[in-house]
XYZ file of C-alpha atoms in Angstrom:
657
model
C 0.000 0.000 0.000
C 1.541 3.306 -1.031
C 1.860 6.442 1.071
C -1.008 8.277 -0.621
C -3.360 5.354 -0.003
C -2.351 5.232 3.648
C -2.873 8.983 4.000
C -6.333 8.732 2.420
C -7.312 5.953 4.818
C -6.039 7.952 7.821
C -7.948 11.056 6.708
C -11.109 9.025 6.160
C -10.669 7.401 9.559
C -10.355 10.742 11.346
C -13.383 12.201 9.584
C -15.521 9.141 10.271
C -14.560 8.939 13.921
C -15.121 12.649 14.517
C -18.565 12.339 12.943
C -19.498 9.797 15.585
C -19.036 12.441 18.282
C -18.019 9.996 21.012
C -14.226 10.033 20.859
C -11.292 9.244 18.636
C -8.012 7.385 18.284
C -4.899 8.954 16.915
C -3.603 7.669 13.569
C -1.710 4.389 13.920
C -3.405 3.571 17.243
C -6.571 1.729 16.275
C -7.638 -1.127 18.569
C -8.424 -4.391 16.832
C -10.973 -6.749 18.322
C -10.158 -10.448 17.931
C -12.719 -13.154 18.599
C -11.656 -16.302 20.422
C -10.015 -18.602 17.896
C -9.202 -15.814 15.412
C -5.952 -16.270 13.524
C -3.042 -14.069 14.602
C -0.030 -13.617 12.354
C 3.391 -12.681 13.683
C 5.584 -10.485 11.479
C 9.349 -10.182 11.430
C 11.464 -7.044 11.071
C 15.120 -6.682 10.135
C 17.783 -8.231 12.333
C 19.519 -5.455 14.265
C 22.604 -5.057 16.409
C 24.040 -2.138 18.354
C 27.492 -3.570 17.608
C 27.328 -2.952 13.858
C 24.251 -0.729 13.248
C 23.785 -2.677 9.995
C 20.298 -4.204 9.701
C 19.890 -7.448 7.760
C 16.894 -9.341 6.478
C 15.417 -11.937 8.837
C 15.479 -14.549 6.099
C 19.179 -13.999 5.390
C 19.710 -16.580 8.173
C 18.498 -20.200 7.976
C 15.171 -19.618 9.725
C 11.850 -21.281 8.923
C 9.857 -19.667 6.133
C 6.062 -19.310 5.884
C 4.292 -22.101 3.995
C 2.760 -19.595 1.555
C 6.081 -17.840 0.898
C 7.757 -14.686 2.169
C 5.713 -11.536 1.569
C 6.570 -7.924 2.307
C 4.201 -6.089 4.609
C 2.828 -2.637 3.818
C 5.580 -0.118 4.459
C 5.869 3.635 4.141
C 8.778 5.692 2.901
C 10.061 6.345 6.412
C 10.376 2.617 7.166
C 12.499 2.083 4.056
C 14.785 4.954 5.015
C 15.157 3.585 8.555
C 16.118 0.129 7.283
C 12.928 -1.642 8.419
C 11.915 -4.613 6.264
C 8.727 -6.081 7.703
C 7.722 -9.501 6.372
C 5.375 -12.300 7.328
C 6.623 -15.177 9.473
C 5.645 -18.819 9.999
C 4.578 -18.152 13.617
C 0.784 -18.316 13.849
C -1.485 -18.192 16.885
C -5.180 -18.481 17.624
C -6.669 -15.917 19.963
C -6.945 -17.134 23.554
C -5.817 -20.645 22.593
C -2.754 -21.966 24.395
C -0.519 -24.295 22.398
C 2.675 -26.163 23.272
C 5.318 -28.197 21.428
C 4.430 -26.803 17.999
C 6.833 -28.046 15.345
C 7.855 -25.370 12.864
C 10.501 -26.783 10.534
C 13.832 -28.478 10.117
C 16.392 -26.359 8.286
C 18.337 -29.199 6.718
C 22.125 -29.537 6.963
C 23.842 -26.165 7.370
C 26.181 -25.351 4.507
C 29.607 -23.888 5.206
C 28.418 -20.411 4.217
C 25.251 -20.557 6.315
C 27.154 -21.924 9.291
C 29.798 -19.198 9.033
C 27.136 -16.487 8.659
C 25.179 -17.762 11.649
C 28.304 -17.706 13.825
C 29.116 -14.185 12.638
C 25.627 -12.910 13.497
C 25.881 -14.485 16.954
C 29.288 -12.868 17.513
C 27.860 -9.502 16.459
C 24.953 -9.914 18.933
C 22.167 -9.609 16.385
C 18.608 -9.487 17.676
C 15.514 -11.022 16.083
C 12.605 -8.553 16.027
C 9.076 -9.979 15.993
C 5.844 -7.984 15.756
C 2.301 -8.966 16.759
C -0.583 -6.538 16.268
C 1.955 -3.743 15.778
C 3.643 -4.552 19.130
C 7.331 -5.579 19.083
C 8.179 -8.684 21.069
C 9.645 -7.773 24.450
C 12.034 -9.882 26.533
C 12.586 -9.637 30.296
C 15.840 -10.534 32.035
C 17.057 -10.136 35.606
C 20.488 -8.761 36.432
C 21.692 -8.031 39.958
C 18.124 -7.891 41.212
C 16.925 -5.488 38.517
C 14.373 -6.365 35.856
C 15.665 -5.410 32.415
C 13.506 -5.049 29.313
C 14.686 -5.661 25.762
C 12.967 -5.646 22.401
C 13.563 -8.804 20.424
C 15.773 -11.745 21.357
C 19.330 -12.738 20.371
C 19.936 -15.099 17.463
C 22.121 -17.228 19.708
C 24.939 -17.171 22.211
C 28.575 -18.224 22.361
C 29.692 -20.228 25.416
C 33.281 -21.499 25.669
C 33.906 -21.273 21.921
C 30.703 -23.228 21.195
C 27.859 -21.507 19.364
C 24.291 -22.158 20.457
C 21.158 -21.050 18.632
C 17.803 -20.217 20.228
C 15.541 -22.602 18.372
C 12.520 -22.743 20.700
C 10.438 -19.674 21.492
C 7.964 -19.375 24.319
C 5.473 -16.604 23.615
C 3.168 -14.915 26.083
C 0.389 -12.768 24.635
C -1.323 -10.386 27.060
C -4.940 -9.702 26.127
C -7.648 -7.452 27.518
C -11.380 -7.981 27.124
C -12.653 -5.729 24.380
C -14.921 -2.935 25.590
C -17.253 -2.045 22.739
C -17.142 1.749 22.203
C -19.882 3.707 20.511
C -17.556 4.683 17.713
C -16.568 3.228 14.388
C -15.293 -0.329 14.477
C -11.775 -0.566 13.176
C -10.578 -3.637 11.320
C -6.788 -3.787 11.168
C -3.695 -3.249 13.214
C -2.448 0.084 11.986
C -0.578 -1.384 9.003
C -3.411 -0.366 6.691
C -6.693 -0.281 8.549
C -10.096 -0.162 6.950
C -12.874 1.630 8.774
C -16.600 0.989 8.612
C -19.402 2.638 10.617
C -20.441 0.919 13.828
C -23.575 -1.070 13.157
C -25.217 -4.075 14.726
C -23.137 -7.213 14.187
C -24.036 -10.818 14.690
C -20.867 -11.353 16.713
C -21.270 -8.260 18.897
C -22.231 -10.413 21.889
C -19.324 -12.814 21.439
C -16.352 -12.246 23.751
C -13.579 -10.372 21.989
C -10.096 -9.372 23.069
C -7.466 -6.804 22.184
C -3.738 -7.474 22.395
C -1.954 -5.358 25.023
C 1.353 -7.209 25.401
C 3.691 -9.512 23.483
C 6.514 -11.250 25.365
C 9.034 -13.827 24.193
C 11.395 -16.179 26.019
C 14.106 -17.695 23.776
C 15.422 -21.160 24.612
C 18.075 -23.442 23.234
C 16.660 -26.974 23.150
C 18.206 -30.146 21.766
C 15.612 -31.759 19.504
C 15.639 -35.258 18.136
C 16.110 -34.695 14.401
C 15.015 -38.234 13.511
C 11.666 -37.811 15.283
C 10.605 -34.867 13.103
C 11.361 -36.364 9.694
C 7.694 -37.043 8.946
C 6.221 -34.075 10.823
C 4.551 -31.240 8.976
C 4.556 -27.585 9.986
C 2.300 -26.811 12.992
C 2.023 -30.463 14.063
C 2.793 -31.377 17.655
C 6.355 -32.308 18.545
C 6.376 -35.909 19.811
C 8.180 -35.177 23.093
C 7.908 -32.749 25.981
C 9.865 -29.509 25.489
C 11.167 -27.882 28.648
C 11.999 -24.217 27.963
C 14.761 -23.093 30.333
C 16.225 -19.709 29.323
C 19.131 -20.103 31.782
C 20.663 -23.093 29.975
C 21.735 -23.806 26.407
C 21.589 -27.199 24.720
C 21.496 -26.768 20.937
C 25.023 -26.288 19.553
C 25.301 -25.593 15.844
C 27.730 -27.347 13.573
C 28.393 -27.458 9.886
C 26.263 -30.018 7.964
C 23.949 -30.336 10.969
C 20.204 -29.630 10.873
C 18.402 -27.259 13.256
C 14.831 -27.903 14.382
C 12.642 -24.924 15.330
C 9.606 -25.142 17.637
C 7.485 -22.754 19.679
C 4.698 -22.520 22.229
C 2.238 -19.754 23.042
C 0.331 -18.829 26.169
C -2.455 -16.249 26.427
C -2.958 -14.336 29.638
C -5.683 -11.842 30.468
C -4.283 -8.540 31.709
C -5.571 -5.383 33.361
C -3.512 -3.278 30.948
C -5.775 -0.981 28.921
C -5.280 -0.218 25.244
C -3.820 3.325 25.748
C -1.229 1.888 28.164
C 0.033 -1.039 26.122
C 3.169 0.854 24.987
C 4.191 1.771 28.542
C 6.455 -1.284 28.859
C 8.458 -0.130 25.821
C 8.610 3.520 26.802
C 9.951 2.686 30.270
C 12.956 0.680 29.145
C 15.847 0.661 31.592
C 18.242 3.477 30.856
C 15.793 5.453 28.749
C 13.935 7.174 31.577
C 14.312 10.899 31.310
C 16.163 12.365 34.267
C 13.627 15.096 34.767
C 15.303 16.720 37.749
C 18.704 17.033 36.045
C 17.214 18.398 32.838
C 14.950 20.834 34.654
C 17.856 22.015 36.777
C 20.018 22.620 33.689
C 17.243 24.435 31.872
C 16.537 26.679 34.857
C 20.208 27.629 35.237
C 20.647 28.318 31.529
C 17.416 30.294 31.318
C 18.398 32.331 34.383
C 21.858 33.158 32.998
C 20.511 33.962 29.543
C 17.845 36.164 31.106
C 20.417 38.127 33.105
C 22.569 38.621 29.997
C 19.572 39.774 28.009
C 18.390 42.230 30.693
C 21.846 43.782 31.107
C 22.229 43.934 27.358
C 18.904 45.662 26.767
C 19.561 48.159 29.561
C 22.964 49.020 28.071
C 21.571 49.582 24.589
C 18.648 51.626 25.874
C 20.995 53.813 27.939
C 23.203 54.450 24.891
C 20.215 55.360 22.747
C 18.756 57.645 25.409
C 22.036 59.520 25.867
C 22.482 59.837 22.110
C 18.977 61.168 21.430
C 19.103 63.746 24.259
C 22.022 65.565 22.603
C 21.591 68.190 19.907
C 23.096 67.722 16.460
C 26.395 69.468 17.240
C 26.845 67.492 20.419
C 26.035 64.287 18.503
C 28.725 65.087 15.944
C 31.224 65.896 18.700
C 30.259 62.707 20.517
C 30.858 60.679 17.352
C 34.312 62.174 17.052
C 35.247 61.655 20.695
C 33.620 58.357 21.555
C 34.125 54.932 20.115
C 31.495 52.268 19.776
C 28.660 51.167 17.589
C 27.752 54.773 16.618
C 30.966 55.058 14.616
C 30.096 52.243 12.201
C 26.791 53.813 11.169
C 28.066 54.249 7.605
C 29.333 50.677 7.287
C 27.023 48.501 9.361
C 24.831 47.639 6.359
C 27.677 47.186 3.919
C 27.149 43.967 1.937
C 29.003 40.983 3.418
C 31.410 38.766 1.550
C 29.698 35.947 -0.366
C 26.195 37.403 0.064
C 24.563 34.760 -2.153
C 25.915 31.938 0.026
C 24.632 33.673 3.153
C 21.156 34.043 1.632
C 21.142 30.396 0.549
C 22.181 29.132 3.990
C 19.602 31.330 5.737
C 16.890 30.097 3.371
C 17.760 26.449 4.011
C 17.985 27.174 7.727
C 14.421 28.523 7.725
C 13.280 25.374 5.928
C 15.038 23.027 8.368
C 13.933 24.938 11.469
C 10.331 25.049 10.268
C 10.432 21.330 9.550
C 11.789 20.609 13.045
C 9.185 22.752 14.811
C 6.190 21.344 12.919
C 7.391 17.719 13.072
C 8.116 17.796 16.810
C 4.794 19.552 17.459
C 2.876 16.862 15.571
C 4.861 14.159 17.373
C 4.096 15.790 20.735
C 0.385 15.715 19.860
C 0.633 11.969 19.240
C 0.306 11.861 15.470
C 3.781 10.335 15.118
C 3.865 7.865 17.985
C 6.259 4.878 18.222
C 3.294 2.693 17.229
C 3.394 4.220 13.757
C 6.721 3.045 12.410
C 8.369 5.372 9.918
C 5.836 8.197 10.253
C 8.396 10.493 11.893
C 10.785 10.293 8.921
C 7.909 10.490 6.431
C 6.533 13.554 8.202
C 9.944 15.225 8.206
C 10.294 14.742 4.448
C 6.771 16.012 3.815
C 7.156 19.159 5.911
C 10.630 19.825 4.491
C 9.291 19.781 0.943
C 6.290 21.959 1.756
C 8.466 24.545 3.519
C 10.595 24.955 0.383
C 8.364 27.927 -0.419
C 9.357 29.649 2.830
C 13.040 28.970 2.129
C 12.868 30.537 -1.343
C 10.932 33.543 -0.074
C 13.311 34.361 2.794
C 16.470 33.798 0.730
C 15.368 35.941 -2.236
C 13.997 38.736 -0.066
C 17.267 38.836 1.873
C 19.148 38.810 -1.442
C 17.134 41.803 -2.662
C 17.661 43.581 0.657
C 21.435 43.175 0.426
C 21.278 44.306 -3.217
C 19.139 47.337 -2.296
C 16.108 46.073 -4.200
C 17.824 44.635 -7.265
C 15.813 41.727 -8.741
C 18.759 40.373 -10.681
C 19.803 36.849 -9.776
C 16.732 35.771 -7.775
C 16.180 32.681 -9.956
C 19.765 31.549 -9.400
C 19.437 32.084 -5.646
C 16.174 30.092 -5.558
C 17.724 27.190 -7.468
C 20.729 27.115 -5.167
C 18.480 27.168 -2.089
C 16.566 24.192 -3.478
C 19.792 22.258 -4.122
C 22.248 23.321 -1.380
C 21.250 21.329 1.722
C 19.320 18.620 -0.175
C 22.411 18.196 -2.350
C 24.646 17.780 0.703
C 22.197 15.274 2.196
C 21.934 13.381 -1.097
C 25.717 13.198 -1.429
C 26.188 11.876 2.132
C 23.319 9.380 1.864
C 24.496 8.107 -1.520
C 28.004 7.532 -0.199
C 26.713 5.704 2.860
C 24.268 3.762 0.717
C 27.110 2.317 -1.346
C 28.640 1.039 1.901
C 25.302 -0.528 2.900
C 24.860 -2.070 -0.540
C 28.338 -3.553 -0.292
C 27.402 -5.050 3.090
C 24.083 -6.463 1.725
C 22.254 -4.670 4.528
C 18.527 -3.910 4.516
C 19.533 -0.417 5.616
C 20.500 0.247 1.987
C 17.912 2.390 0.233
C 16.550 0.513 -2.800
C 17.089 2.113 -6.207
C 13.338 2.608 -6.605
C 13.234 4.637 -3.377
C 16.142 6.733 -4.665
C 14.097 7.506 -7.766
C 11.101 8.447 -5.604
C 13.244 10.761 -3.461
C 14.649 12.451 -6.576
C 11.138 12.919 -7.980
C 9.945 14.403 -4.679
C 12.952 16.714 -4.682
C 12.688 18.013 -8.235
C 8.907 17.776 -8.721
C 7.744 19.197 -5.385
C 10.519 20.832 -3.366
C 12.261 22.671 -6.228
C 9.043 24.130 -7.765
C 7.806 25.274 -4.346
C 11.177 26.919 -3.665
C 11.014 28.729 -7.020
C 7.464 29.889 -6.260
C 8.646 31.171 -2.875
C 11.559 32.927 -4.584
C 9.169 34.554 -7.062
C 7.020 35.867 -4.197
C 10.174 37.089 -2.443
C 11.222 38.927 -5.600
C 7.821 40.621 -5.790
C 7.717 41.528 -2.104
C 9.203 44.895 -1.084
C 12.765 44.614 0.145
C 13.722 45.832 3.598
C 14.933 49.445 3.532
C 18.091 50.250 5.451
C 17.619 53.037 8.027
C 21.031 54.587 7.267
C 23.157 55.190 4.195
C 26.351 53.253 3.507
C 29.556 55.170 2.868
C 31.416 54.561 -0.377
C 34.744 54.002 1.386
C 34.703 51.299 4.064
C 35.882 52.262 7.526
C 39.040 50.610 8.766
C 38.425 48.144 11.581
C 40.737 48.805 14.567
C 43.143 46.068 15.619
C 41.592 43.763 18.214
C 43.248 42.373 21.324
C 41.933 38.892 20.548
C 40.667 37.179 17.392
C 36.965 37.952 17.013
C 36.272 34.522 15.529
C 37.557 32.882 18.698
C 34.744 34.520 20.641
C 32.247 33.548 17.942
C 33.224 29.881 18.087
C 33.118 29.879 21.880
C 29.619 31.351 21.895
C 28.163 27.979 20.876
C 28.746 26.548 24.340
C 25.657 28.229 25.796
C 23.184 26.837 23.205
C 24.898 23.458 23.531
C 24.252 23.551 27.265
C 20.504 23.747 26.633
C 20.327 20.497 24.714
C 23.256 18.243 25.583
C 21.239 16.194 28.112
C 18.364 15.743 25.687
C 20.915 14.944 22.988
C 22.027 11.907 24.973
C 18.528 10.410 24.894
C 18.128 11.168 21.188
C 21.456 9.501 20.415
C 20.504 6.504 22.568
C 17.228 6.220 20.678
C 18.975 6.260 17.301
C 21.982 4.062 18.051
C 21.060 1.955 21.092
C 17.616 0.800 19.963
C 15.701 2.599 22.696
C 12.321 4.181 22.134
C 12.207 7.985 22.250
C 8.836 9.355 23.257
C 9.142 12.642 25.212
C 8.427 14.846 22.208
C 6.553 17.373 24.349
C 9.677 18.024 26.357
C 11.763 18.054 23.186
C 9.528 20.804 21.823
C 10.171 22.893 24.947
C 13.922 22.307 24.588
C 13.723 23.385 20.931
C 11.952 26.630 21.832
C 14.511 27.296 24.570
C 17.320 26.583 22.116
C 15.902 29.134 19.658
C 15.684 31.768 22.405
C 19.235 31.147 23.629
C 20.625 31.187 20.064
C 18.963 34.545 19.467
C 20.311 35.959 22.738
C 23.865 34.745 22.123
C 23.939 36.170 18.617
C 22.561 39.525 19.767
C 25.186 39.836 22.495
C 28.046 38.920 20.135
C 26.819 41.317 17.449
C 26.587 44.167 19.939
C 30.067 43.429 21.270
C 31.523 43.506 17.752
C 29.792 46.775 16.907
C 31.080 48.320 20.148
C 34.679 47.627 19.077
C 33.915 49.160 15.631
C 33.840 45.788 13.848
C 31.093 46.254 11.265
C 31.528 42.813 9.679
C 28.758 41.272 11.730
C 26.807 39.345 9.083
C 28.664 36.046 9.049
C 29.741 36.329 12.683
C 26.103 36.582 13.826
C 25.335 33.451 11.810
C 28.167 31.387 13.271
C 27.825 32.766 16.810
C 24.788 30.539 17.298
C 25.600 28.105 14.473
C 28.869 27.145 16.181
C 26.801 24.940 18.499
C 27.090 22.374 15.684
C 30.836 22.053 16.378
C 30.172 21.005 19.959
C 27.428 18.613 18.892
C 29.843 16.926 16.478
C 32.493 16.685 19.215
C 29.838 15.199 21.487
C 28.974 12.695 18.740
C 32.618 11.627 18.563
C 32.676 11.328 22.365
C 29.498 9.223 22.244
C 31.095 6.964 19.641
C 34.247 6.453 21.720
C 32.745 6.027 25.182
C 29.116 4.895 24.726
C 29.383 2.854 21.531
C 32.565 1.041 22.538
C 31.336 -2.202 21.008
C 30.674 -0.647 17.597
C 32.781 -2.816 15.333
C 34.152 -2.379 11.841
C 35.050 0.631 9.689
C 31.700 0.479 7.872
C 29.748 0.937 11.118
C 31.959 3.826 12.268
C 31.708 5.482 8.845
C 27.914 5.186 8.912
C 27.784 6.723 12.376
C 30.058 9.641 11.470
C 28.258 10.175 8.137
C 24.816 10.432 9.722
C 26.254 12.591 12.515
C 27.763 14.950 9.933
C 24.402 15.273 8.182
C 22.711 16.048 11.501
C 25.382 18.615 12.402
C 25.071 20.451 9.069
C 21.284 20.676 9.509
C 21.626 21.982 13.079
C 24.276 24.511 12.004
C 21.995 25.935 9.294
C 18.955 26.089 11.593
C 20.661 27.642 14.623
C 22.775 29.964 12.470
C 19.635 31.244 10.775
C 18.049 32.018 14.140
C 21.130 33.996 15.186
C 21.444 35.894 11.915
C 17.781 36.903 11.633
C 17.771 38.008 15.290
C 20.916 40.093 14.780
C 19.606 41.569 11.529
C 16.417 42.666 13.278
C 18.416 44.075 16.190
C 20.881 46.039 14.015
C 18.028 47.404 11.904
C 16.116 48.445 15.027
C 19.209 49.888 16.712
C 20.226 52.180 13.844
C 16.673 53.119 12.919
C 16.414 54.585 16.427
C 19.340 56.945 15.785
C 18.424 60.328 14.328
C 20.796 61.271 11.534
C 20.838 63.924 8.868
């Protein structure tokens, strides 16, 4: 099912449910009622490991295949980009029907290649990811008295140079009695639901259940290969299977068969439908340290507030003193005093590489707008963890739509710098549409070649590359050109003062001004470094990130701090008669990207110690570089636009002849 079809179904669902007037479910969160005895199909996702960060197909290993063949499940664009490959599996249950000793298959003798690959995946600690009713399988372990939660289960384990495979799975499905709401009945699990109005049904009085939990216990059990020669899939294994997760008994060897079995137990639970994701969101190590974050935010906000108050009082005092003098006294004051008043004839002089500045500001507006809207929608629940891939899909959608804003801001700034000249606006618009997307495309293409060479499911298929290119040149580029056209038609911003023909010489400084600019990024970095840890853990450690409401607050605080830092640095440069503030205001807040990249390297060295292989490290650094470039453009744009507004306001308040 394609993205447009999914969007149409979601829109129709929302409209239908709102018409009922009784309540609603957010997209991707529809409860599915199963009658007793209804068939339940388990799906499999890509094999993943935090040691390599390279996902692989489930069926790349010698696992049992479904009797009707392997079929891809409905996926959206975001799932492809994240490396998810969801397929059907041979595991099948019947609602509220316990089953034990179910024979699945015998793999046949392992070839040398399959045996070597299986050992390699065990060494690299790959996890098998199963999905039932849109819920990932969760595994509980105890360590030093603490209960740990994990998604998925390991392929196998190595004990004293012997490799063991987990070939028996014990499933526990938590169910809750279905409470019939007076809203539309939803048929489906969120992978492509179909909605029909609630009407009287013949089975409405039959007991139904919804799935609220999916647990798995992997075991290594030594089967008798000879006893399963005549067994067919789903028949009962002829002997009792004792599942003990604390022991291993099934070593793997070349030219030896592996028998797979499973059992399933259903258990009624008090967990309600809205709470069924709580077990995943409360994984050990992923709890947000609210007190530490709140403490950091309060300190940073307090310091930034003090700086801003002192800064505003200083500027207001200067303006008041300047305006109280008559014209002769103002002229004498300009001759005697140094400071920002002396650069009045140079402060709006065009910067070096003005086109590049306009392009970067335009792309920064696009990225910042995308971040704000995406995080806001995620905070409202429209991009929950239950809807795989919707976050990436939403980011792409909003980025393309905001191309119009990028073109408008870039071209209007270009005309302002050129004092209203329309010449070159088409070129600027084209470059805005291709600058950051081009960088992203170059990085992703390079990394994709590495993934292709590793035969990883993380590699973007060629068809998806074609779709991304079509989205880029058929939607984003035209919208950017339309925005540029509107920016060319809009009136440019008039400078409040005239620019002298001869530039004023900048006095020698005691310290390099760029050193202060680069150091200014520490304050914005302080607002987000704690939150950055949880984001990085979500991306690279397989943990679920869900506190989007708090992330939205952090983003707003980051924007405020970036604006404050850039204003202070711009004022300091003007006070020492340095009128080249354009690029410095951009990098004063944009330099936070340097510290984020250094933090990424630190995270790689100290938190991802087990990350193995040059391909994995290159992938990590490549994606980190892409993230850093995006953050640099967004934060730099905030600083530049704030400084531009401040300088314009400051010099428009000065009365000149």
